[in-house]
C-alpha cells in the first residue's frame, strides 16, 4: 500500500478517542499559613503513564499529511517548585499513515524526579494502523490503535530526601508522622492497556469499539498499614498480573447498537492494625488518621452524568473510574478551627475521556452487497 494512499472511500465519518493515565500525583505545602506564619512554599505534580489515542476518518487535527490514527504513551511528565522536570521526552508515539510494521517502544529504569520521588521502571509500547485489511466494506475489521504501559514500584515525596518538606512537616504537624524518613505515597507494580478498532457486521458494514483496561496495585500512604499508616489494596485472590479493571465502548450505527460495559474490582482499606474495610466503586469517605492528619479515599465509579449512549447507535462516551487518595495536614486552632497546612493527592487508573462515534448504519454502510469478503475497496486500493 503506498504511504500516500488516499482516505478510505465512503466510510462515513467516524472517530474514536481515549485520554487517560495510570497515575497522577500532586502536593502543595506551606505558603502564607494563618497563625503558623510564612513557611517555604512547596508544590509539585507528576503524571505517570499518560495515554492519548485517536482515530479520525477525516484526519487527526494538528498532524501534517494524511494521518488518521495516532497513539501516544508518555512515561512521566512532572514539575516541582515551579520548575519543569525534563522528563516529557520519555514518550512513544506512532501515527498512520504512513503505517509502520512494528510498534514504537520506550522504557526507563530507576528514574529519579527531583522533589517528586523515584520510579523503579516504566515502559510503553504503541501501535497505529490504517490499512485495507482492517477497513472496508466486507472486512472483518481489526485494531487501529493499541497501547501497553507497564509501571514498576513508585515512591513519591520521601520526606527524608526532600529536606524542606521534612522540615515543614516536623515543624507544623502536631504529631510525629509514621513516615518521617519514607515516602508519603508508594505504589506497587501495575499496567494500563488501550485498544481501539473496527469490526465487521453481517451486512458488510462496520462498527467501531474502544477498550481500556488496567491493574490496580497496592497503594500505601504514610508508610502503609504495617507502619501505622494506610494501605488500599486488592481483595483476596487479586495478586495477578492480569488486568482487574476493564471497560468497552461500542457503536454499530444501528438503533440500540451503542453500548458501554465495564468491570471494576473490590478494594480493601486498612488503617494501621484495624480490620480491613471493603471499598466498592462509588466509595467516598474522609476520616482522621492522626491528630491533624486526615485522608479522603475516593473510588470513583464511571459517572452517570458523563455516560452518553445514543439511541440510534451512533455514539457512546464515558468518563471517570479510578482510585484517589488525598492526605490533608491541618493545625487545630482554638475558635478558628482546623487550618489546612498542605495536602498531597494520588490518583490511579483514570480515563477522563473515552468516546466512539460512527455514522448511521455504520462504516461503509453504502458499500453495496458483500459478495466476497476478500474483494473490497479502501484507501484507493482494491484487493
PDB file of N, CA and C in Angstrom, residues 12 92 94 107 184 210 213 226 236-237 259 262 273 311-312 316 323 330 353 382:
ATOM      1  N   UNK A  12     -18.130   7.041   5.676  1.00  0.00           N
ATOM      2  CA  UNK A  12     -18.867   7.896   6.584  1.00  0.00           C
ATOM      3  C   UNK A  12     -17.891   8.328   7.660  1.00  0.00           C
ATOM      4  N   UNK A  92       6.556   7.365  23.748  1.00  0.00           N
ATOM      5  CA  UNK A  92       6.494   6.615  22.497  1.00  0.00           C
ATOM      6  C   UNK A  92       5.282   7.108  21.730  1.00  0.00           C
ATOM      7  N   UNK A  94       3.250   6.925  17.711  1.00  0.00           N
ATOM      8  CA  UNK A  94       3.189   6.390  16.353  1.00  0.00           C
ATOM      9  C   UNK A  94       1.909   6.877  15.681  1.00  0.00           C
ATOM     10  N   UNK A 107      11.373   2.879  27.251  1.00  0.00           N
ATOM     11  CA  UNK A 107      11.426   2.356  28.609  1.00  0.00           C
ATOM     12  C   UNK A 107      12.546   2.992  29.400  1.00  0.00           C
ATOM     13  N   UNK A 184       5.625   9.592  51.362  1.00  0.00           N
ATOM     14  CA  UNK A 184       4.227   9.807  51.722  1.00  0.00           C
ATOM     15  C   UNK A 184       3.343   8.778  51.024  1.00  0.00           C
ATOM     16  N   UNK A 210     -13.852   0.724  21.476  1.00  0.00           N
ATOM     17  CA  UNK A 210     -12.730   1.186  22.279  1.00  0.00           C
ATOM     18  C   UNK A 210     -12.708   0.361  23.558  1.00  0.00           C
ATOM     19  N   UNK A 213      -8.261  -0.981  29.839  1.00  0.00           N
ATOM     20  CA  UNK A 213      -8.136  -1.893  30.970  1.00  0.00           C
ATOM     21  C   UNK A 213      -6.856  -1.590  31.729  1.00  0.00           C
ATOM     22  N   UNK A 226       1.164  -1.451  57.847  1.00  0.00           N
ATOM     23  CA  UNK A 226       2.110  -2.139  58.734  1.00  0.00           C
ATOM     24  C   UNK A 226       2.873  -1.166  59.620  1.00  0.00           C
ATOM     25  N   UNK A 236      -8.612 -10.275  48.397  1.00  0.00           N
ATOM     26  CA  UNK A 236      -8.412 -11.720  48.234  1.00  0.00           C
ATOM     27  C   UNK A 236      -7.470 -12.080  47.092  1.00  0.00           C
ATOM     28  N   UNK A 237      -7.929 -12.930  46.157  1.00  0.00           N
ATOM     29  CA  UNK A 237      -7.060 -13.508  45.123  1.00  0.00           C
ATOM     30  C   UNK A 237      -6.904 -12.564  43.944  1.00  0.00           C
ATOM     31  N   UNK A 259     -23.181   0.801  23.140  1.00  0.00           N
ATOM     32  CA  UNK A 259     -23.152   0.202  24.467  1.00  0.00           C
ATOM     33  C   UNK A 259     -21.866   0.566  25.196  1.00  0.00           C
ATOM     34  N   UNK A 262     -18.472  -2.315  31.692  1.00  0.00           N
ATOM     35  CA  UNK A 262     -17.226  -2.212  32.434  1.00  0.00           C
ATOM     36  C   UNK A 262     -17.277  -3.063  33.694  1.00  0.00           C
ATOM     37  N   UNK A 273      -3.458  -1.198  62.352  1.00  0.00           N
ATOM     38  CA  UNK A 273      -3.758  -2.598  62.605  1.00  0.00           C
ATOM     39  C   UNK A 273      -5.236  -2.913  62.600  1.00  0.00           C
ATOM     40  N   UNK A 311     -29.451   6.546  21.247  1.00  0.00           N
ATOM     41  CA  UNK A 311     -30.449   5.536  20.913  1.00  0.00           C
ATOM     42  C   UNK A 311     -30.276   4.994  19.503  1.00  0.00           C
ATOM     43  N   UNK A 312     -29.755   5.833  18.588  1.00  0.00           N
ATOM     44  CA  UNK A 312     -29.600   5.369  17.210  1.00  0.00           C
ATOM     45  C   UNK A 312     -28.315   4.573  16.986  1.00  0.00           C
ATOM     46  N   UNK A 316     -21.253   6.780  21.678  1.00  0.00           N
ATOM     47  CA  UNK A 316     -21.185   6.382  23.076  1.00  0.00           C
ATOM     48  C   UNK A 316     -19.951   7.040  23.687  1.00  0.00           C
ATOM     49  N   UNK A 323      -9.030   5.334  41.362  1.00  0.00           N
ATOM     50  CA  UNK A 323      -8.900   5.449  42.808  1.00  0.00           C
ATOM     51  C   UNK A 323      -8.085   6.691  43.130  1.00  0.00           C
ATOM     52  N   UNK A 330      -3.457  19.474  58.794  1.00  0.00           N
ATOM     53  CA  UNK A 330      -4.073  20.687  59.340  1.00  0.00           C
ATOM     54  C   UNK A 330      -3.598  20.933  60.769  1.00  0.00           C
ATOM     55  N   UNK A 353     -11.624  10.890  29.353  1.00  0.00           N
ATOM     56  CA  UNK A 353     -12.367  10.957  28.096  1.00  0.00           C
ATOM     57  C   UNK A 353     -12.225   9.656  27.327  1.00  0.00           C
ATOM     58  N   UNK A 382      -7.648  -1.744  -4.425  1.00  0.00           N
ATOM     59  CA  UNK A 382      -8.596  -2.855  -4.490  1.00  0.00           C
ATOM     60  C   UNK A 382      -7.850  -4.150  -4.248  1.00  0.00           C
TER      61      UNK A 382
END
